[in-house]
Short mmCIF file of C-alpha atoms in Angstrom, two decimals:
data_model
loop_
_atom_site.label_atom_id
_atom_site.label_comp_id
_atom_site.label_asym_id
_atom_site.label_seq_id
_atom_site.Cartn_x
_atom_site.Cartn_y
_atom_site.Cartn_z
CA MET A 882 51.24 409.54 150.74
CA ASP A 883 51.86 405.98 151.64
CA PHE A 884 54.81 403.82 150.53
CA ALA A 885 52.91 401.99 147.80
CA SER A 886 51.99 405.15 145.92
CA ILE A 887 55.57 406.44 146.09
CA LEU A 888 56.92 403.15 144.72
CA GLY A 889 54.41 403.10 141.89
CA SER A 890 55.23 406.66 140.82
CA GLU A 891 58.95 405.87 140.84
CA ILE A 892 58.47 402.77 138.69
CA LYS A 893 56.45 404.80 136.16
CA LYS A 894 59.27 407.36 135.90
CA ARG A 895 61.85 404.71 135.32
CA LYS A 896 59.77 403.01 132.62
CA SER A 897 59.12 406.30 130.81
CA ALA A 898 62.86 407.14 130.90
CA ALA A 899 63.76 403.69 129.57
CA THR A 900 61.31 403.95 126.68
CA ALA A 901 62.65 407.42 125.85
CA THR A 902 66.30 406.29 125.65
CA THR A 903 65.63 402.97 123.75
CA PRO A 904 66.06 403.43 119.89
CA THR A 905 63.13 402.51 117.77
CA ASP A 906 65.26 401.66 114.59
CA SER A 907 65.09 397.94 113.97
CA SER A 908 68.19 397.97 111.69
CA ALA A 909 70.54 398.77 114.55
CA ALA A 910 72.97 395.97 115.55
CA PRO A 911 72.02 394.03 118.64
CA PRO A 912 74.19 394.60 121.65
CA PRO A 913 77.15 392.18 121.97
CA LYS A 914 76.50 389.12 123.94
CA LYS A 915 78.24 388.79 127.19
CA TYR A 916 78.47 384.99 126.86
CA LEU A 917 78.96 382.86 123.70
CA LYS A 918 78.21 379.22 123.09
CA ARG A 919 81.01 376.75 122.25
CA ALA A 920 79.29 375.90 118.95
CA GLU A 921 79.33 379.55 117.93
CA ILE A 922 83.04 379.86 118.73
CA GLU A 923 83.80 376.68 116.72
CA ALA A 924 81.73 377.92 113.76
CA ALA A 925 83.59 381.23 113.72
CA ARG A 926 86.97 379.48 113.88
CA GLU A 927 86.02 377.14 111.02
CA ALA A 928 84.87 380.03 108.84
CA GLU A 929 88.13 381.86 109.47
CA TYR A 930 90.13 378.70 108.61
CA ARG A 931 88.22 378.16 105.37
CA ALA A 932 88.78 381.77 104.32
CA GLU A 933 92.53 381.43 105.03
CA GLN A 934 92.76 378.20 103.04
CA ALA A 935 90.91 379.73 100.10
CA ARG A 936 93.36 382.63 100.11
CA ILE A 937 96.37 380.28 100.20
CA GLU A 938 94.93 378.20 97.34
CA ARG A 939 94.42 381.30 95.21
CA GLU A 940 97.99 382.41 95.84
CA ARG A 941 99.29 378.93 94.98
CA ALA A 942 97.29 378.85 91.76
CA ASP A 943 98.60 382.28 90.80
CA LYS A 944 102.21 381.18 91.42
CA ALA A 945 101.72 377.96 89.40
CA GLU A 946 100.25 379.92 86.51
CA LYS A 947 103.15 382.35 86.57
CA ARG A 948 105.64 379.48 86.69
CA ARG A 949 103.93 377.73 83.79
CA GLN A 950 104.00 380.89 81.72
CA ALA A 951 107.70 381.34 82.54
CA GLU A 952 108.46 377.75 81.50
CA ILE A 953 106.54 378.18 78.25
CA GLU A 954 108.48 381.33 77.51
CA GLU A 955 111.78 379.65 78.38
CA GLU A 956 110.97 376.66 76.18
CA ARG A 957 110.06 378.99 73.34
CA GLN A 958 113.39 380.78 73.69
CA ARG A 959 115.28 377.46 73.85
CA GLU A 960 113.55 376.21 70.71
CA ALA A 961 114.45 379.44 68.97
CA VAL A 962 118.12 379.06 69.95
CA LEU A 963 118.20 375.39 68.86
CA ASP A 964 116.52 376.24 65.58
CA LYS A 965 119.10 378.93 64.96
CA LYS A 966 121.98 376.53 65.78
CA ARG A 967 120.43 373.87 63.55
CA LYS A 968 120.20 376.26 60.65
CA LEU A 969 123.80 377.39 61.18
CA ALA A 970 125.02 373.77 61.35
CA GLU A 971 123.08 372.84 58.22
CA GLU A 972 124.52 375.83 56.40
CA SER A 973 128.05 374.97 57.58
CA ARG A 974 127.64 371.34 56.54
CA ARG A 975 126.36 372.34 53.13
CA LYS A 976 129.28 374.69 52.58
CA ARG A 977 131.74 372.03 53.74
CA GLU A 978 130.25 369.43 51.40
CA GLU A 979 130.41 371.86 48.51
CA ALA A 980 134.06 372.63 49.31
CA GLU A 981 134.92 368.93 49.56
CA ALA A 982 133.12 368.18 46.31
CA ALA A 983 134.99 370.97 44.56
CA LYS A 984 138.28 369.78 46.02
CA LEU A 985 137.60 366.17 45.00
CA ALA A 986 136.66 367.24 41.49
CA ALA A 987 139.84 369.27 41.20
CA ALA A 988 141.96 366.37 42.48
CA THR A 989 140.26 363.93 40.08
CA LEU A 990 140.86 366.26 37.16
CA LYS A 991 144.49 366.73 38.18
CA ASN A 992 145.05 362.97 38.49
CA LYS A 993 143.40 362.36 35.14
CA LYS A 994 145.65 364.93 33.49
CA ALA A 995 148.69 363.37 35.14
CA GLN A 996 147.62 359.92 33.94
CA ASP A 997 147.09 361.17 30.39
CA SER A 998 150.51 362.83 30.40
CA ALA A 999 152.20 359.73 31.87
CA ASN A 1000 150.41 357.24 29.56
CA PRO A 1001 149.74 358.90 26.21
CA THR A 1002 148.83 355.55 24.58
CA PRO A 1003 146.25 353.46 26.45
CA ALA A 1004 147.48 349.99 27.39
CA PRO A 1005 145.26 346.97 26.73
CA ALA A 1006 143.19 345.89 29.68
CA SER A 1007 144.46 342.70 31.34
CA SER A 1008 141.41 341.89 33.42
CA GLU A 1009 137.74 342.71 33.70
CA SER A 1010 138.37 344.79 36.82
CA GLU A 1011 140.65 347.14 34.88
CA LYS A 1012 138.00 347.53 32.18
CA GLN A 1013 135.41 348.57 34.73
CA GLU A 1014 137.64 351.12 36.48
CA GLY A 1015 137.11 353.84 33.83
CA ASP A 1016 138.06 357.10 35.48
CA ALA A 1017 139.63 355.61 38.62
CA THR A 1018 142.58 357.37 40.20
CA PRO A 1019 145.99 356.49 38.80
CA THR A 1020 147.75 355.73 42.09
CA THR A 1021 147.59 351.93 41.89
CA THR A 1022 149.46 349.78 44.37
CA PRO A 1023 150.29 346.42 42.76
CA LEU A 1024 151.75 343.90 45.16
CA ASP A 1025 152.65 341.07 42.73
CA ASP A 1026 151.81 339.83 39.28
CA ASP A 1027 149.03 337.44 40.32
CA ALA A 1028 147.29 339.81 42.77
CA PRO A 1029 144.41 342.02 41.58
CA ILE A 1030 145.34 345.66 41.07
CA LEU A 1031 143.57 348.11 43.36
CA THR A 1032 143.84 351.86 43.39
CA ASP A 1033 144.98 353.61 46.54
CA ASP A 1034 141.53 355.17 46.96
CA GLU A 1035 139.89 351.74 46.75
CA VAL A 1036 142.30 350.38 49.35
CA ILE A 1037 141.52 353.28 51.70
CA GLU A 1038 137.76 352.83 51.18
CA ARG A 1039 137.93 349.12 51.97
CA LEU A 1040 140.03 349.75 55.08
CA ARG A 1041 137.41 352.22 56.30
CA THR A 1042 134.63 349.69 55.74
CA LEU A 1043 136.61 347.29 57.97
CA ASP A 1044 136.83 350.01 60.68
CA GLN A 1045 140.61 350.14 60.28
CA PRO A 1046 142.91 353.20 60.03
CA ALA A 1047 142.98 354.42 56.45
CA LYS A 1048 146.64 355.45 56.65
CA LEU A 1049 149.43 354.76 59.10
CA PHE A 1050 152.38 357.04 59.72
CA GLY A 1051 155.11 356.38 57.17
CA GLU A 1052 153.06 353.72 55.38
CA THR A 1053 153.54 353.33 51.64
CA PRO A 1054 150.69 352.38 49.26
CA THR A 1055 152.20 348.90 48.86
CA GLN A 1056 152.31 348.38 52.61
CA ARG A 1057 148.73 349.65 52.86
CA LEU A 1058 147.56 347.14 50.26
CA ARG A 1059 149.42 344.34 52.02
CA ARG A 1060 147.77 345.31 55.31
CA LEU A 1061 144.34 345.20 53.64
CA ARG A 1062 145.02 341.73 52.26
CA ARG A 1063 146.13 340.54 55.67
CA LEU A 1064 142.84 341.77 57.12
CA ASP A 1065 140.82 340.18 54.32
CA GLY A 1066 142.75 336.93 54.56
CA THR A 1067 143.93 337.26 50.96
CA ASP A 1068 147.61 338.04 51.51
CA THR A 1069 149.44 336.59 48.52
CA PRO A 1070 153.17 335.82 48.38
CA THR A 1071 155.61 337.52 46.05
CA SER A 1072 156.05 336.40 42.48
CA ASN A 1073 159.36 334.68 43.37
CA SER A 1074 157.69 332.17 45.72
CA ASN A 1075 156.48 328.74 44.69
CA SER A 1076 152.93 328.11 43.58
CA THR A 1077 152.37 325.70 46.50
CA SER A 1078 152.44 328.54 49.07
CA THR A 1079 149.51 330.52 47.70
CA SER A 1080 147.02 332.47 49.77
CA THR A 1081 143.63 331.42 51.01
CA SER A 1082 141.88 333.31 48.24
CA THR A 1083 143.71 331.50 45.41
CA THR A 1084 143.56 328.00 46.93
CA LYS A 1085 140.17 328.24 48.58
CA LEU A 1086 138.05 325.20 47.85
CA PRO A 1087 134.28 325.46 47.49
CA LEU A 1088 132.72 325.65 50.92
CA LEU A 1089 130.49 322.82 52.05
CA SER A 1090 126.85 323.16 53.07
CA GLU A 1091 125.83 323.07 56.70
CA ALA A 1092 124.66 319.47 56.38
CA GLU A 1093 128.01 318.42 54.90
CA MET A 1094 129.90 320.22 57.68
CA LYS A 1095 128.73 317.71 60.30
CA LEU A 1096 131.96 316.15 61.47
CA ASP A 1097 132.16 312.42 62.19
CA PRO A 1098 134.91 311.45 64.70
CA LYS A 1099 135.62 308.28 62.67
CA ASP A 1100 136.66 310.38 59.65
CA VAL A 1101 139.49 311.99 61.63
CA THR A 1102 141.61 308.87 61.09
CA GLU A 1103 139.85 307.31 58.11
CA ASN A 1104 139.30 310.32 55.86
CA PRO A 1105 141.36 313.32 57.07
CA SER A 1106 141.03 315.17 53.75
CA LYS A 1107 137.26 315.37 54.21
CA VAL A 1108 137.71 316.51 57.79
CA TYR A 1109 140.08 319.29 56.69
CA ARG A 1110 137.43 320.59 54.27
CA GLN A 1111 134.76 320.35 56.97
CA LEU A 1112 136.91 322.32 59.41
CA ASP A 1113 137.64 324.99 56.81
CA SER A 1114 133.98 325.35 55.88
CA TRP A 1115 132.81 325.42 59.50
CA PHE A 1116 135.26 328.13 60.57
CA HIS A 1117 134.32 330.21 57.50
CA LEU A 1118 130.65 329.79 58.42
CA VAL A 1119 131.27 331.00 61.99
CA LEU A 1120 133.24 334.03 60.81
CA ARG A 1121 130.58 334.88 58.25
CA GLU A 1122 127.78 334.66 60.82
CA TRP A 1123 129.88 336.73 63.21
CA ASP A 1124 130.34 339.40 60.54
CA ILE A 1125 126.59 339.43 59.79
CA ALA A 1126 125.78 339.80 63.50
CA LEU A 1127 128.13 342.77 63.82
CA THR A 1128 126.86 344.42 60.64
CA SER A 1129 123.19 344.15 61.66
CA ARG A 1130 123.71 346.15 64.86
CA PRO A 1131 122.28 349.69 65.15
CA GLN A 1132 124.64 352.54 64.42
CA SER A 1133 124.50 353.70 68.05
CA VAL A 1134 125.75 350.30 69.21
CA LYS A 1135 128.49 350.22 66.56
CA THR A 1136 129.90 353.56 67.67
CA SER A 1137 129.77 352.74 71.39
CA TYR A 1138 132.80 351.49 73.31
CA GLN A 1139 131.44 347.94 73.49
CA GLY A 1140 130.58 347.98 69.79
CA ILE A 1141 134.05 349.12 68.76
CA SER A 1142 135.61 346.52 71.05
CA ALA A 1143 133.47 343.74 69.55
CA THR A 1144 134.43 344.79 66.02
CA SER A 1145 138.11 344.84 66.96
CA SER A 1146 137.82 341.35 68.47
CA TYR A 1147 136.27 340.01 65.26
CA THR A 1148 138.89 341.67 63.05
CA GLN A 1149 141.72 340.37 65.21
CA ALA A 1150 140.28 336.84 65.30
CA HIS A 1151 139.82 336.86 61.51
CA GLN A 1152 143.42 337.96 61.03
CA TYR A 1153 144.84 335.46 63.52
CA MET A 1154 143.01 332.54 61.87
CA ILE A 1155 144.63 333.08 58.46
CA PRO A 1156 147.57 330.73 59.31
CA LEU A 1157 145.05 328.12 60.45
CA PHE A 1158 143.23 328.32 57.12
CA ARG A 1159 146.55 327.87 55.32
CA HIS A 1160 147.26 324.74 57.34
CA LEU A 1161 143.77 323.46 56.58
CA HIS A 1162 144.22 324.05 52.85
CA LYS A 1163 147.62 322.39 52.84
CA GLN A 1164 146.35 319.66 55.21
CA ASP A 1165 149.52 319.86 57.26
CA LEU A 1166 148.18 320.76 60.72
CA HIS A 1167 150.29 319.48 63.61
CA PRO A 1168 149.40 315.82 64.37
CA ASP A 1169 148.84 316.66 68.06
CA ILE A 1170 146.69 319.71 67.33
CA PHE A 1171 144.56 318.30 64.49
CA PRO A 1172 142.53 315.75 66.52
CA LYS A 1173 141.93 318.24 69.33
CA VAL A 1174 140.65 320.88 66.90
CA CYS A 1175 138.38 318.25 65.34
CA GLU A 1176 137.00 317.35 68.77
CA ILE A 1177 136.41 321.02 69.60
CA VAL A 1178 134.47 321.54 66.36
CA HIS A 1179 132.53 318.29 66.87
CA GLN A 1180 131.47 319.30 70.39
CA ALA A 1181 130.58 322.81 69.19
CA GLN A 1182 128.39 321.37 66.42
CA LEU A 1183 126.61 319.31 69.10
CA ARG A 1184 126.28 322.54 71.13
CA ASN A 1185 128.22 321.04 74.02
CA TYR A 1186 130.24 324.18 74.58
CA VAL A 1187 131.47 323.25 78.05
CA ASN A 1188 132.96 320.03 76.67
CA ALA A 1189 134.48 321.95 73.77
CA ASN A 1190 136.03 324.42 76.21
CA HIS A 1191 137.44 321.51 78.22
CA VAL A 1192 139.12 320.14 75.08
CA TYR A 1193 140.42 323.64 74.31
CA LEU A 1194 142.00 323.85 77.76
CA GLU A 1195 143.64 320.47 77.27
CA LEU A 1196 144.99 321.66 73.92
CA SER A 1197 146.17 325.08 75.08
CA ILE A 1198 147.40 324.43 78.63
CA GLY A 1199 148.02 320.70 78.37
CA ASN A 1200 148.46 318.08 81.08
CA ALA A 1201 152.23 318.27 81.40
CA ALA A 1202 153.96 319.38 84.58
CA TRP A 1203 154.82 323.04 84.51
CA PRO A 1204 158.37 323.79 85.67
CA ILE A 1205 158.59 326.41 88.40
CA GLY A 1206 161.92 328.02 89.17
CA VAL A 1207 165.26 326.42 88.28
CA THR A 1208 164.86 323.09 86.50
CA MET A 1209 168.52 322.17 86.03
CA VAL A 1210 170.89 322.44 88.97
CA GLY A 1211 174.18 320.62 89.05
CA ILE A 1212 175.18 317.68 86.89
CA HIS A 1213 172.24 315.42 87.80
CA GLU A 1214 168.88 315.65 86.10
CA ARG A 1215 165.90 316.11 88.37
CA SER A 1216 163.36 313.33 88.67
CA ALA A 1217 160.36 313.27 86.32
CA ARG A 1218 161.89 316.05 84.22
CA GLU A 1219 161.31 314.03 81.05
CA LYS A 1220 157.53 314.43 81.59
CA LEU A 1221 157.79 318.10 80.73
CA HIS A 1222 158.05 317.22 77.03
CA GLU A 1223 156.06 314.01 76.96
CA LYS A 1224 154.09 313.48 73.75
CA GLY A 1225 150.44 314.52 73.94
CA MET A 1226 150.97 316.51 77.14
CA ALA A 1227 152.77 319.61 75.87
CA ALA A 1228 151.16 323.02 76.05
CA HIS A 1229 150.90 323.77 72.34
CA ILE A 1230 149.61 327.28 72.93
CA MET A 1231 153.08 328.18 74.21
CA SER A 1232 154.95 326.57 71.34
CA ASP A 1233 154.92 329.60 69.05
CA GLU A 1234 153.13 332.90 68.63
CA VAL A 1235 151.17 331.96 65.51
CA THR A 1236 149.71 328.82 67.13
CA ARG A 1237 148.80 330.75 70.27
CA LYS A 1238 146.94 333.37 68.23
CA TYR A 1239 144.78 331.04 66.17
CA LEU A 1240 143.99 328.85 69.18
CA GLN A 1241 142.78 331.93 71.05
CA SER A 1242 140.72 332.85 67.98
CA ILE A 1243 139.10 329.39 68.11
CA LYS A 1244 138.08 330.15 71.71
CA ARG A 1245 136.51 333.44 70.56
CA CYS A 1246 134.60 331.54 67.89
CA LEU A 1247 133.26 329.23 70.58
CA ARG A 1248 132.04 332.20 72.60
CA PHE A 1249 130.23 333.57 69.56
CA CYS A 1250 128.73 330.16 68.71
CA GLN A 1251 127.05 329.82 72.09
CA THR A 1252 125.22 333.10 71.46
CA ARG A 1253 124.45 332.41 67.78
CA TRP A 1254 123.46 328.74 68.33
CA PRO A 1255 122.51 328.55 72.04
CA PRO A 1256 122.44 325.07 73.58
CA GLU A 1257 119.26 323.40 74.74
CA ASP A 1258 120.96 322.43 77.99
CA GLN A 1259 121.79 325.61 79.89
CA LEU A 1260 124.56 323.78 81.74
CA GLN A 1261 126.52 323.69 78.46
CA ILE A 1262 127.01 327.48 78.42
CA MET A 1263 130.57 328.55 79.10
CA GLY A 1264 131.12 331.01 81.92
#
């Protein structure tokens, strides 16, 4: 045999062996590739990344759902606890109100029996207020013959409406009534005093209208009686508007620290201005103070609050030299010492406590006026 025939027979054997070992099932997986393309590697990596992200998103959604369910359950439990507390508080309040009502009824009945036993024959009524009292409590606190008679309960109720302590330690009913009248500006003297020194409530003249309150500087010297009435009416108007502004506030503002402080400032200013009203009614204000107060009111009516404050500073502090240290050493008087008490330059706010208080109350009224009647010129607002 030659070489060609041997090679051909060998090739036929190899082909027959290869066809015998090769599977004929088409469903079998192809053999792994020895080399992969970059695009195939990138596609496989992207598919793996997307599967991982989908798994993370499912886990996150499951956790959020569990958290939401837990919050709903916690809110439901909180609402149940609050509802239970609300019911208990309502029940406690109702029981307390019933106990207070029963206690008040028992006290009223006891007082009525005591009044009947103390006064077996009814006395004739001396005023319309006594006729309307009916079954009022018997603990009246008369201060003098001319003053209206108020029961102790009425005095306490009016003190509470003024945001004042109902009772002070060691305070008698008469002292409590006197304190109420000082706050209301209706403190009357005793029955032994003269009729010329009556309170603001008994000598109060009819207040003027806002148009009649406009003060003319010429009237200060020409018609002082008219100016006194204008001053009295204007200060009453400011206090009334101040009271309305405080009353119209929401309850949350009234009970806050700033609200309580504002109410205390108004009450204190109203009390401190009672001596000023008495001077205005008697028309005996100090000759150095009267024109300055008129100028303050005139500037305030023009809404020139900076100018009014300047006049107030001149009135309160004054232009006189203020002594510092020792003013009298040896037998010789120091130079210019007579200027300390020069007329028109004294600091009247230091003269006495009553004057200092009502002058400071005038300054508080100016501060309220610039918020109630703001000026058109913003430069006229006090700092």
